[in-house]
Short mmCIF file of N, CA and C in Angstrom, two decimals:
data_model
loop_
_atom_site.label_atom_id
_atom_site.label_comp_id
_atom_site.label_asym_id
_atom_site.label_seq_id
_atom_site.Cartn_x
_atom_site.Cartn_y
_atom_site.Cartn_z
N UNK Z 111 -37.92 30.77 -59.44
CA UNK Z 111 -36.51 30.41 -59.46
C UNK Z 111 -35.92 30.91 -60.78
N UNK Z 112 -35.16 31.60 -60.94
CA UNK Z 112 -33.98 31.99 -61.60
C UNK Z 112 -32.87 31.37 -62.08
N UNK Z 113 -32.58 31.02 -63.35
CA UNK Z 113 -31.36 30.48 -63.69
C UNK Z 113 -30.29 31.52 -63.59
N UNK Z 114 -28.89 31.31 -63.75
CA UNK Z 114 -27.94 32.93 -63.49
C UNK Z 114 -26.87 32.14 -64.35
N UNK Z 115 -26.60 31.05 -64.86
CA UNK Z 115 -25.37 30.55 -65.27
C UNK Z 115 -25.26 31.01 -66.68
N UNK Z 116 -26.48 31.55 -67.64
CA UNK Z 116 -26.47 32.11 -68.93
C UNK Z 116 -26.06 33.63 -68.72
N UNK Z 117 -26.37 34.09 -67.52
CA UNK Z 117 -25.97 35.56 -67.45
C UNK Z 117 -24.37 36.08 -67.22
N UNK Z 118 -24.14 34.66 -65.95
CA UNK Z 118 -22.97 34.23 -65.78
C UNK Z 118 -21.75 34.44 -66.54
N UNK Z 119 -21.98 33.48 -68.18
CA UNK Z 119 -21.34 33.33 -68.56
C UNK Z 119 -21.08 34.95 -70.03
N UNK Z 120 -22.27 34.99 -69.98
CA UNK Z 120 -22.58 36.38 -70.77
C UNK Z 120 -21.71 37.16 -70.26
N UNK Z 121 -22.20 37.54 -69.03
CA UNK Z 121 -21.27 38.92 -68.52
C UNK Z 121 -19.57 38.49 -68.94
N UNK Z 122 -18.87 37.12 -68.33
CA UNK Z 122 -17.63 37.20 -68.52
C UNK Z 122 -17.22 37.83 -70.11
N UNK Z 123 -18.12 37.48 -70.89
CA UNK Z 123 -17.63 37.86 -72.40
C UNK Z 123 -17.64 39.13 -72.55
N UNK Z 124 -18.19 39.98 -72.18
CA UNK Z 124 -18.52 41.11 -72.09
C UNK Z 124 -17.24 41.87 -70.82
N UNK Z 125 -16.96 41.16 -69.97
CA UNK Z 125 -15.77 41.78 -68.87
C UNK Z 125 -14.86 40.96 -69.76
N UNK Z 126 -14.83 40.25 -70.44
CA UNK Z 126 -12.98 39.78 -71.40
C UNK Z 126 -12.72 41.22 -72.60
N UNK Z 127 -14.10 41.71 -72.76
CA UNK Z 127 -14.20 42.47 -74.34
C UNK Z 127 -13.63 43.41 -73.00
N UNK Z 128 -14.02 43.82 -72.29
CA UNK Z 128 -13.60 45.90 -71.69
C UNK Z 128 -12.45 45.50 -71.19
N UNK Z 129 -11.84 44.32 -70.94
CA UNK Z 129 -10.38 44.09 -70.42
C UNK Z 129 -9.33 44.13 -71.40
N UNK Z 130 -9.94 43.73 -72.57
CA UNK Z 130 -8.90 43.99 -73.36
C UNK Z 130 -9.12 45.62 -74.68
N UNK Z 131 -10.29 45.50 -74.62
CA UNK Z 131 -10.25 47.36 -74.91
C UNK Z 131 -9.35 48.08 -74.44
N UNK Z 132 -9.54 48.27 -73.25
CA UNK Z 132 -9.27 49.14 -72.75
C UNK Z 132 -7.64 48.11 -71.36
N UNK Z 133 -7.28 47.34 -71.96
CA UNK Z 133 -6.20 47.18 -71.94
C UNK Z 133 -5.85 46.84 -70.55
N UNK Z 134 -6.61 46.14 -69.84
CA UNK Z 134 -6.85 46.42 -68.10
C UNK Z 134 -7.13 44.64 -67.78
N UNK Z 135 -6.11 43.99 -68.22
CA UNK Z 135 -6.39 42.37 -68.07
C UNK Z 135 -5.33 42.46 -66.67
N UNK Z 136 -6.30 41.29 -65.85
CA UNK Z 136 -6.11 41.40 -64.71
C UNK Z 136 -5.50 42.30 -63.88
N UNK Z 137 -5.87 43.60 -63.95
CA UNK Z 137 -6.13 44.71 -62.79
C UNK Z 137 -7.31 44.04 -62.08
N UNK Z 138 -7.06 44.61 -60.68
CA UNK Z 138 -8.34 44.17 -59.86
C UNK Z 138 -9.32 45.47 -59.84
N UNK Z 139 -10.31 45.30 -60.18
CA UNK Z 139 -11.09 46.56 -60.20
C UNK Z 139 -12.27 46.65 -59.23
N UNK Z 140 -11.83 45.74 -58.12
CA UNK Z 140 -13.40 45.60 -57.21
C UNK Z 140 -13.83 47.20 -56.51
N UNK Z 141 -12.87 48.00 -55.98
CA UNK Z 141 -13.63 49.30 -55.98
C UNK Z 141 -14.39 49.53 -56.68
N UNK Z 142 -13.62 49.67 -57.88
CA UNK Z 142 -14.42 50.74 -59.20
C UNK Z 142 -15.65 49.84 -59.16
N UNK Z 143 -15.83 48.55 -59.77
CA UNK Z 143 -17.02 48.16 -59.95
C UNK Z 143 -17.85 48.17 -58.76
N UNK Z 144 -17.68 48.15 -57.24
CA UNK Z 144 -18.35 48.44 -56.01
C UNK Z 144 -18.85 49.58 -56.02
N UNK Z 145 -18.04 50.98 -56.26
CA UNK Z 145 -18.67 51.96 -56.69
C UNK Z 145 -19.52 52.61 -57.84
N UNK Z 146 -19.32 51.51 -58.74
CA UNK Z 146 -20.16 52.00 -59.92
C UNK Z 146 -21.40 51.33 -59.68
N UNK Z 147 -21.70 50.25 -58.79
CA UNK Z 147 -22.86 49.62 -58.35
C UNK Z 147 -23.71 50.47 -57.38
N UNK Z 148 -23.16 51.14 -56.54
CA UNK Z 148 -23.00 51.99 -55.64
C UNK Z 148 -24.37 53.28 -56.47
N UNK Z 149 -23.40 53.66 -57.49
CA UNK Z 149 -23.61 54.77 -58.08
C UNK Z 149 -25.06 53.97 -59.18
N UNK Z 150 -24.87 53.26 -59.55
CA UNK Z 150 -26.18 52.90 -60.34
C UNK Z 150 -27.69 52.19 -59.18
N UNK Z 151 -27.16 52.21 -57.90
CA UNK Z 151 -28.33 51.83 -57.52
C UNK Z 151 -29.05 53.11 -57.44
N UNK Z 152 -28.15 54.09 -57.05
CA UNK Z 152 -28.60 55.27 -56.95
C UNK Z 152 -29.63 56.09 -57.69
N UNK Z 153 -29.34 55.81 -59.27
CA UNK Z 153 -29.94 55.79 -60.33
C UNK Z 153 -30.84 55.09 -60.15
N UNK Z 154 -30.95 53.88 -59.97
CA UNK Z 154 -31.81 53.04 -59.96
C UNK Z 154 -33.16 53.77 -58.42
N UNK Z 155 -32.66 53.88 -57.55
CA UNK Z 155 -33.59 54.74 -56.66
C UNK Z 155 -34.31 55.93 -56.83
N UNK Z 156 -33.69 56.55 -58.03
CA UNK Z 156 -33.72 57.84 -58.44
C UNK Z 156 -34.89 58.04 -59.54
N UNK Z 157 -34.76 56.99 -60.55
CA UNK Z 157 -35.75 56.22 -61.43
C UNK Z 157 -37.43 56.16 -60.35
N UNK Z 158 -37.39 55.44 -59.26
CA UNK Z 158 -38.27 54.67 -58.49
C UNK Z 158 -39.01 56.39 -58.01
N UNK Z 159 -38.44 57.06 -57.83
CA UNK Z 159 -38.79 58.32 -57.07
C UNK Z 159 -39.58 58.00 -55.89
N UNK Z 160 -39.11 56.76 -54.83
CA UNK Z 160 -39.49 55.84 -53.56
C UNK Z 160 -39.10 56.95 -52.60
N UNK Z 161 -38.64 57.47 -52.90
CA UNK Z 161 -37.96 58.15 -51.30
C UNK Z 161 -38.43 59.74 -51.50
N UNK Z 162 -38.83 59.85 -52.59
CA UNK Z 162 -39.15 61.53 -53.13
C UNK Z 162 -40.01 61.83 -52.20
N UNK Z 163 -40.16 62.12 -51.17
CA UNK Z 163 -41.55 62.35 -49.91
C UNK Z 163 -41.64 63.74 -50.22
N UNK Z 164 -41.11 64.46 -50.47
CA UNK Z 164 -41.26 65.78 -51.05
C UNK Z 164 -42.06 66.06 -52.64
N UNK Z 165 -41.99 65.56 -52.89
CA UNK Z 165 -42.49 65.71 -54.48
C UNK Z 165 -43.87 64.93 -55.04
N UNK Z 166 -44.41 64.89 -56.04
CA UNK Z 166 -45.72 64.61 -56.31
C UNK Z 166 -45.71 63.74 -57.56
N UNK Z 167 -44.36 63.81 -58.44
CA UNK Z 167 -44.31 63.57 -59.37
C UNK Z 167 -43.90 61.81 -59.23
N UNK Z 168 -44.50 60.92 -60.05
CA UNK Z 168 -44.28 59.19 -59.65
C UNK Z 168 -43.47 59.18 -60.49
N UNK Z 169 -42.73 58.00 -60.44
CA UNK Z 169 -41.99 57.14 -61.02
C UNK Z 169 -41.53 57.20 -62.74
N UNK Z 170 -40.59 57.38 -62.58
CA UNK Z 170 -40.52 56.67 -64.33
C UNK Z 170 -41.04 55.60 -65.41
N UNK Z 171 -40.72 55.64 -66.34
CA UNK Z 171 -41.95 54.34 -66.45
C UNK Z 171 -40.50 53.09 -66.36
N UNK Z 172 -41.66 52.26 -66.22
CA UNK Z 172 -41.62 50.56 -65.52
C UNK Z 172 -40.12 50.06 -66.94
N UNK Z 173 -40.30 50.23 -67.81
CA UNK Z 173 -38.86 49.75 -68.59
C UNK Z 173 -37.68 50.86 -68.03
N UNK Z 174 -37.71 52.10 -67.77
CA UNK Z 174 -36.72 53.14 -67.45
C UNK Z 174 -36.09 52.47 -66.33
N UNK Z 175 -37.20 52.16 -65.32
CA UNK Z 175 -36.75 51.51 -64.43
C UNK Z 175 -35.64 50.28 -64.28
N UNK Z 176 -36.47 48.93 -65.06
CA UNK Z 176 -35.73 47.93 -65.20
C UNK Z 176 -34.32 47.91 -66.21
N UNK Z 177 -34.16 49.18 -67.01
CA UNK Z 177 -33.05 49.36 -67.61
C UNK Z 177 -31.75 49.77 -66.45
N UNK Z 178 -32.47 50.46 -65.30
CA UNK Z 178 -31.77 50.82 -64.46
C UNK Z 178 -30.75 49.80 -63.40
N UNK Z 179 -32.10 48.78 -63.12
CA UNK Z 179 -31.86 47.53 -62.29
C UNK Z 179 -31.17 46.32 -62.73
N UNK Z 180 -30.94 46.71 -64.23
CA UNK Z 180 -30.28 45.59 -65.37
C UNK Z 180 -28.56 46.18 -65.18
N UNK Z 181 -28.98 47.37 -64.48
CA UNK Z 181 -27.25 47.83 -65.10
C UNK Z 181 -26.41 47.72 -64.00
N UNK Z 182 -27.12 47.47 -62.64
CA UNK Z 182 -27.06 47.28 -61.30
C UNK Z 182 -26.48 45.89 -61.37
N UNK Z 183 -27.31 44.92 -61.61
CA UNK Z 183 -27.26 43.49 -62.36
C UNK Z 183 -25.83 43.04 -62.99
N UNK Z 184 -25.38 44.20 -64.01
CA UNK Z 184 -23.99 43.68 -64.81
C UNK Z 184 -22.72 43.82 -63.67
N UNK Z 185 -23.06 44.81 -62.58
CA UNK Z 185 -22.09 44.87 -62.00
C UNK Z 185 -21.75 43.98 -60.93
N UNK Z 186 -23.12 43.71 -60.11
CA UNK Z 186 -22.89 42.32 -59.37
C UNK Z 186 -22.38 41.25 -60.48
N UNK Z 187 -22.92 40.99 -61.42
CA UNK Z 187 -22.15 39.71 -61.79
C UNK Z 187 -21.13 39.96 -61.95
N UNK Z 188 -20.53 40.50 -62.59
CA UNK Z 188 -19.02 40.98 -62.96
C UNK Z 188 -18.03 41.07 -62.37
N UNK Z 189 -18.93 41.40 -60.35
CA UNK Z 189 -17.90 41.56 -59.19
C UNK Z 189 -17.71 40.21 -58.95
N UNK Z 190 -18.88 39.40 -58.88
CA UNK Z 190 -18.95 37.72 -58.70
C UNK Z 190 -18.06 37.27 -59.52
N UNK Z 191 -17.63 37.00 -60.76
CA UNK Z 191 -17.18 36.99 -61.62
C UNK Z 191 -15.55 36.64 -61.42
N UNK Z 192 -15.02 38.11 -61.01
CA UNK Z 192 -13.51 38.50 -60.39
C UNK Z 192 -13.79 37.78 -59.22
N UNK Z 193 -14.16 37.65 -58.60
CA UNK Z 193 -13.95 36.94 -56.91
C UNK Z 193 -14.47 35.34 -57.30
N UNK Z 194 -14.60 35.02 -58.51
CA UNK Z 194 -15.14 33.21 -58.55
C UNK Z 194 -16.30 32.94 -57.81
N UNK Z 195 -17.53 33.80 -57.51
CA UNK Z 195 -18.67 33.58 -57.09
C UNK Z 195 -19.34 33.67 -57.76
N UNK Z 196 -19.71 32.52 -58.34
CA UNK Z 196 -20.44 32.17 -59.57
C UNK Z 196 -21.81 31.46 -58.87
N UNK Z 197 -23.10 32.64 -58.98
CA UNK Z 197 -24.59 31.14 -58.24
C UNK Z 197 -25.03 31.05 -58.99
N UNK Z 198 -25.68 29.62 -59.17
CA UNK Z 198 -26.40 28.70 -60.14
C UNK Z 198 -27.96 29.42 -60.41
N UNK Z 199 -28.23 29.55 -59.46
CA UNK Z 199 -29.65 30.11 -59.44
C UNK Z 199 -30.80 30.86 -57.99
N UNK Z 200 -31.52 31.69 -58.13
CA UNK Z 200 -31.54 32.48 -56.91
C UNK Z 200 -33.55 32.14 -56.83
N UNK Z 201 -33.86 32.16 -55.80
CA UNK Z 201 -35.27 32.45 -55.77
C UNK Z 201 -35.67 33.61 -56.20
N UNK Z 202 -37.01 33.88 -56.25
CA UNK Z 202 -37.44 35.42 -56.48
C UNK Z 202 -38.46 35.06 -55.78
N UNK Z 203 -38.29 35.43 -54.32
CA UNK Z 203 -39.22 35.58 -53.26
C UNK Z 203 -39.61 37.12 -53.25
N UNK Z 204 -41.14 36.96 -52.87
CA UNK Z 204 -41.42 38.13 -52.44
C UNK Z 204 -41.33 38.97 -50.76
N UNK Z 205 -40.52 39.91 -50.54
CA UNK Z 205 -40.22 40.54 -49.97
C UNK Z 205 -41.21 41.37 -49.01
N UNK Z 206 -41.55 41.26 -48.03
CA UNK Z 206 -42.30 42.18 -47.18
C UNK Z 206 -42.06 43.22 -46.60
N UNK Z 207 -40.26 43.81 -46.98
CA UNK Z 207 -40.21 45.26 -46.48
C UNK Z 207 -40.54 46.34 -47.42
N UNK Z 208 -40.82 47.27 -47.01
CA UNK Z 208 -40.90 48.66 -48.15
C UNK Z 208 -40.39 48.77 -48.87
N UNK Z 209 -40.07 49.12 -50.30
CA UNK Z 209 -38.91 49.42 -50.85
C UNK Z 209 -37.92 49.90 -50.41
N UNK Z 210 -37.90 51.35 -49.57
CA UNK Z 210 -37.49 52.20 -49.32
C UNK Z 210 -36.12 51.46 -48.41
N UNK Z 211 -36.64 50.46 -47.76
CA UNK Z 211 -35.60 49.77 -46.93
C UNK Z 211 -35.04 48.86 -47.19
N UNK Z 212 -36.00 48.42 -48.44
CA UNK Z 212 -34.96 47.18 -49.58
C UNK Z 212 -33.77 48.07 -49.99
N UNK Z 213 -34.01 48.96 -50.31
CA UNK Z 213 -32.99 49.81 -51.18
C UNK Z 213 -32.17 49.83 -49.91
N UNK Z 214 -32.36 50.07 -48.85
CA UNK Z 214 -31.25 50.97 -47.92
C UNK Z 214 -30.11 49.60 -47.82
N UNK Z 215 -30.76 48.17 -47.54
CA UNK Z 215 -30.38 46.90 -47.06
C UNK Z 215 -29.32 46.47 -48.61
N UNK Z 216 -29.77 46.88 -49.67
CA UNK Z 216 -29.26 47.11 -50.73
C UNK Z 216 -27.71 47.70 -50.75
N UNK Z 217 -28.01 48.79 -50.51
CA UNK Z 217 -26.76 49.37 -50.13
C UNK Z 217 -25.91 49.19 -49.65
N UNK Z 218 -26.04 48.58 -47.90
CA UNK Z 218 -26.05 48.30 -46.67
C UNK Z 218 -25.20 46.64 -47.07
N UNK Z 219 -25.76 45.99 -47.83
CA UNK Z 219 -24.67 44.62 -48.44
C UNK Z 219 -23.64 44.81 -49.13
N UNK Z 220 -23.97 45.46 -50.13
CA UNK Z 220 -22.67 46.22 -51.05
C UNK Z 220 -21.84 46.58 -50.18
N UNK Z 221 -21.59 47.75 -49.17
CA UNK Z 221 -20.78 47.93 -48.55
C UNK Z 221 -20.07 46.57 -47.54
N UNK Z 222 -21.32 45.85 -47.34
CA UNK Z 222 -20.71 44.63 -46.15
C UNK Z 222 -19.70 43.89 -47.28
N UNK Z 223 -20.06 43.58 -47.93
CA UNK Z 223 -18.99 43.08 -49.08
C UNK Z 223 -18.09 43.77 -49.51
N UNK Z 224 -18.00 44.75 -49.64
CA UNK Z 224 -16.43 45.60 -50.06
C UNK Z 224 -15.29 45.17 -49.02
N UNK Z 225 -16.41 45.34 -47.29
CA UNK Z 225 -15.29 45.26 -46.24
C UNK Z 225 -15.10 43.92 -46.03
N UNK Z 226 -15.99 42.85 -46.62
CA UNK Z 226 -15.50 41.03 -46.24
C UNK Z 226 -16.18 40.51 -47.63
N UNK Z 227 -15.00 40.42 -48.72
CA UNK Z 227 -15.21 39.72 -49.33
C UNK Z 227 -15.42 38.66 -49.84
N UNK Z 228 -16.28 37.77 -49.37
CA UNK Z 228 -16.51 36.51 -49.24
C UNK Z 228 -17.78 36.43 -49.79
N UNK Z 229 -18.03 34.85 -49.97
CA UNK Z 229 -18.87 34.54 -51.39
C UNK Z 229 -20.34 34.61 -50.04
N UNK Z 230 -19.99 34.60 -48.86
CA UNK Z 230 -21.36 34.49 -47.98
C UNK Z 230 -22.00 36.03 -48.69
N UNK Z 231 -20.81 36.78 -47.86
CA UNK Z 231 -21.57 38.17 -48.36
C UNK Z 231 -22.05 38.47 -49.62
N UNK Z 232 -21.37 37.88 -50.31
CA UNK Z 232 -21.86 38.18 -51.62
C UNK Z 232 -23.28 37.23 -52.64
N UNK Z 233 -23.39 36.63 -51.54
CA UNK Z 233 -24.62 35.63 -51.92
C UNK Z 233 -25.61 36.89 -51.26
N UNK Z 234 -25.20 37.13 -50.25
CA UNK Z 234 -26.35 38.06 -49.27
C UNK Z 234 -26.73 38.88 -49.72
N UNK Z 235 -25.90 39.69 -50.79
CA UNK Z 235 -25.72 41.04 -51.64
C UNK Z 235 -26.87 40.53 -52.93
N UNK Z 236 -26.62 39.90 -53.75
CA UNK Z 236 -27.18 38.62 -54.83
C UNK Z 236 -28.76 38.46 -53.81
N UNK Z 237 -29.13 37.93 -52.83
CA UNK Z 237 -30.48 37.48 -52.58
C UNK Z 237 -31.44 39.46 -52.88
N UNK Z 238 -30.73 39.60 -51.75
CA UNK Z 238 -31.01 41.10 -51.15
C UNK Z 238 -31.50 42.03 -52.85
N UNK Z 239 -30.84 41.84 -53.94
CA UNK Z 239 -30.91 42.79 -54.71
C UNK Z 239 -31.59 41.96 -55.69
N UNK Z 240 -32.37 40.83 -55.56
CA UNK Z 240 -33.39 40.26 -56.30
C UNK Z 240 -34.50 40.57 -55.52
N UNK Z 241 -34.65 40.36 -54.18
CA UNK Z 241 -35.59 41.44 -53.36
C UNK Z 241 -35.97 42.15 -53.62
N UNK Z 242 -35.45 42.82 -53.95
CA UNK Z 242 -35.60 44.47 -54.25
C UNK Z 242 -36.06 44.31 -56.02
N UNK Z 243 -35.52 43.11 -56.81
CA UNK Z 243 -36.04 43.08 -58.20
C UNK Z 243 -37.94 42.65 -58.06
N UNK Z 244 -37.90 42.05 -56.89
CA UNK Z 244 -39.20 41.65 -57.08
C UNK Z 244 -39.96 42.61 -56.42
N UNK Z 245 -39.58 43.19 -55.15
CA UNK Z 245 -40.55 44.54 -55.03
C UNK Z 245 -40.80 45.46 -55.63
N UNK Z 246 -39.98 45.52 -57.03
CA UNK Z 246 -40.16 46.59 -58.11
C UNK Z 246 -41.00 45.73 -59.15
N UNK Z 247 -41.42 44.67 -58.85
CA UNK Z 247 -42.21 42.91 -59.79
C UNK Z 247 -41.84 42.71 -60.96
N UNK Z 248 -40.82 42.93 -61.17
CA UNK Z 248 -39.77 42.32 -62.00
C UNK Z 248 -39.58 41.11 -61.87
N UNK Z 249 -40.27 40.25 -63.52
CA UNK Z 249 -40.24 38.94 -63.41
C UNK Z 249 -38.27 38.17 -63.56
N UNK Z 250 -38.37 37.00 -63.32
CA UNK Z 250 -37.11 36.72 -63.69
C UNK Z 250 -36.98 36.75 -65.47
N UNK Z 251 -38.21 36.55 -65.97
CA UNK Z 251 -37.87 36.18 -67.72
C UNK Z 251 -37.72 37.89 -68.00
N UNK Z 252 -38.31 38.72 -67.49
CA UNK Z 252 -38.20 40.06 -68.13
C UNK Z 252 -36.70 40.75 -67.70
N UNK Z 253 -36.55 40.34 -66.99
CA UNK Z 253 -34.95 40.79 -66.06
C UNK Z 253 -33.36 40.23 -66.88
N UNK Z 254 -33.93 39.06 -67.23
CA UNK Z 254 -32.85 37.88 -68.33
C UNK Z 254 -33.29 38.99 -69.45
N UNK Z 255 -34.38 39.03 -70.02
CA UNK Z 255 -34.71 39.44 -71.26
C UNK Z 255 -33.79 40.89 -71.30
N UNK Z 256 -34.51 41.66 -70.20
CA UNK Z 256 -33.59 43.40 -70.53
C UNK Z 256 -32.11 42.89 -70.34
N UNK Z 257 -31.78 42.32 -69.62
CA UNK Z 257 -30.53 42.13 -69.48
C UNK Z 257 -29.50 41.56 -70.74
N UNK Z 258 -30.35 41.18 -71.30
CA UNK Z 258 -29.74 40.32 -73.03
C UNK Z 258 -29.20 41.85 -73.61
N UNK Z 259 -30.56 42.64 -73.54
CA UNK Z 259 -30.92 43.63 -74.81
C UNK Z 259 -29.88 44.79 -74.14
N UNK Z 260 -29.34 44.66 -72.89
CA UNK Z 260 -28.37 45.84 -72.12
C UNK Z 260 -27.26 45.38 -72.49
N UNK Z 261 -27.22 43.84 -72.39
CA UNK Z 261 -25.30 43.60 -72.80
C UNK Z 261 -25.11 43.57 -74.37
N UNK Z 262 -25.92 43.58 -74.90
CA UNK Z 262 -25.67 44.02 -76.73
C UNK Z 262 -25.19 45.56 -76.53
N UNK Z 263 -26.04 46.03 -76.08
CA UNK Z 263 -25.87 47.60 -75.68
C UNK Z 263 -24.39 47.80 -75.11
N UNK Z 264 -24.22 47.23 -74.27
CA UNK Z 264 -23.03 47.36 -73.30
C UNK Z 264 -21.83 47.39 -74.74
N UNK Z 265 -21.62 45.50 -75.51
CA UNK Z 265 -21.11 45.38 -76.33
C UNK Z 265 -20.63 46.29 -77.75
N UNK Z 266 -21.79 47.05 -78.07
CA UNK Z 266 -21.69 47.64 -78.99
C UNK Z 266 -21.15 49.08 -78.39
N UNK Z 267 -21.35 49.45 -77.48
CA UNK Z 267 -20.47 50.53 -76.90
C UNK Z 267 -19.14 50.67 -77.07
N UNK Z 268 -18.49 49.28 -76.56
CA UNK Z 268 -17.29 48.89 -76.67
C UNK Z 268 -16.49 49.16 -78.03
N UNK Z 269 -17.45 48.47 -78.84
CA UNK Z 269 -17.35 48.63 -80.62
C UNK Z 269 -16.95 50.07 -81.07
N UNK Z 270 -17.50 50.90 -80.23
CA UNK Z 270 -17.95 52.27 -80.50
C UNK Z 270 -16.91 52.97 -79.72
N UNK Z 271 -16.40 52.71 -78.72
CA UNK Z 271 -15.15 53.47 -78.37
C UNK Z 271 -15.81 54.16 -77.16
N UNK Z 272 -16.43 53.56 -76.16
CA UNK Z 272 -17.80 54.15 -75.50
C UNK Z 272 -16.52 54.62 -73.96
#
C-alpha cells in the first residue's frame, strides 16, 4: 500500500511554481498534460525496450527507467490535481499481464479519460499505471523516493528558466 497525499500535495507546489512562471494561472491544460503523459509513457516504453522484438539490445538500466516512470507519475498527479481527484492511497498489486499489454492498457486509460473525465476513470488510469510500476518492481518507497529527487529537479528547472 502506497501513501499519495505527500506526493499529492508536492506536485500542487510544483504546478502553483509553473503557473505562475510561466504566467498560465488557471488555464485549463488537460490536453497538454494528457499529451505530455502520452508522450512520456512512450519514453517510458522506449527505456523498457519491451516491445523491441526486433532488436537484441535490453533495457536501460533500472534507475533510467524509473526516472522515466517518475515523470509519467508528475503528470497523472497534476491532471488529478486540476480535476480535484485527489487518492489517498493505491495498492501495489502484482499484475499478471505482460508488460507489453500493461503498457498498451496504460495508454488505452489515458485516452478513456481524456474522453470521460471523471474521477472513476481516472482512478482506473492511477490503478492501471501502478500495475505497470510494479511489473517494472518498482517498490512504492523507491518510486516516492525518485519522485522527491525528480520534483527538486523539476523545481530547479523552473529556477533556471527551463
Amino acid at each position: 500500500m502506497m501513501e499519495l497525499h505527500q506526493m499529492f500535495y508536492i506536485q500542487s507546489q510544483l504546478d502553483k511554481k509553473i503557473a505562475e512562471s510561466n504566467e498560465i494561472q488557471g488555464k485549463d491544460l488537460t490536453t497538454e498534460k494528457i499529451l505530455a503523459l502520452l508522450v512520456e509513457l512512450g519514453e517510458l516504453a522506449n527505456e523498457t525496450r519491451s516491445f523491441k522484438f526486433w532488436s537484441v539490445k535490453g533495457p536501460s538500466e533500472r534507475e533510467i527507467i524509473l526516472e522515466e516512470y517518475v515523470d509519467c507519475l508528475h503528470f497523472i498527479l497534476s491532471i488529478g490535481l486540476d480535476k480535484g481527484y485527489v487518492i489517498s492511497k493505491v495498492d501495489l498489486l502484482d499484475c499478471h499481464k505482460e508488460i507489453n499489454e500493461l503498457f498498451c492498457d496504460v495508454f488505452e486509460k489515458t485516452i478513456q479519460f481524456k474522453n470521460e473525465l471523471t474521477e472513476e476513470t481516472y482512478l482506473d488510469l492511477f490503478e492501471t499505471f501502478f500495475a505497470l510500476g510494479r511489473k517494472l518492481t518498482f517498490k512504492g518507497d523507491e518510486i516516492l523516493q525518485s519522485y522527491l529527487e525528480k520534483n527538486q529537479i523539476n523545481h530547479q528547472r523552473q529556477n533556471d528558466g527551463y
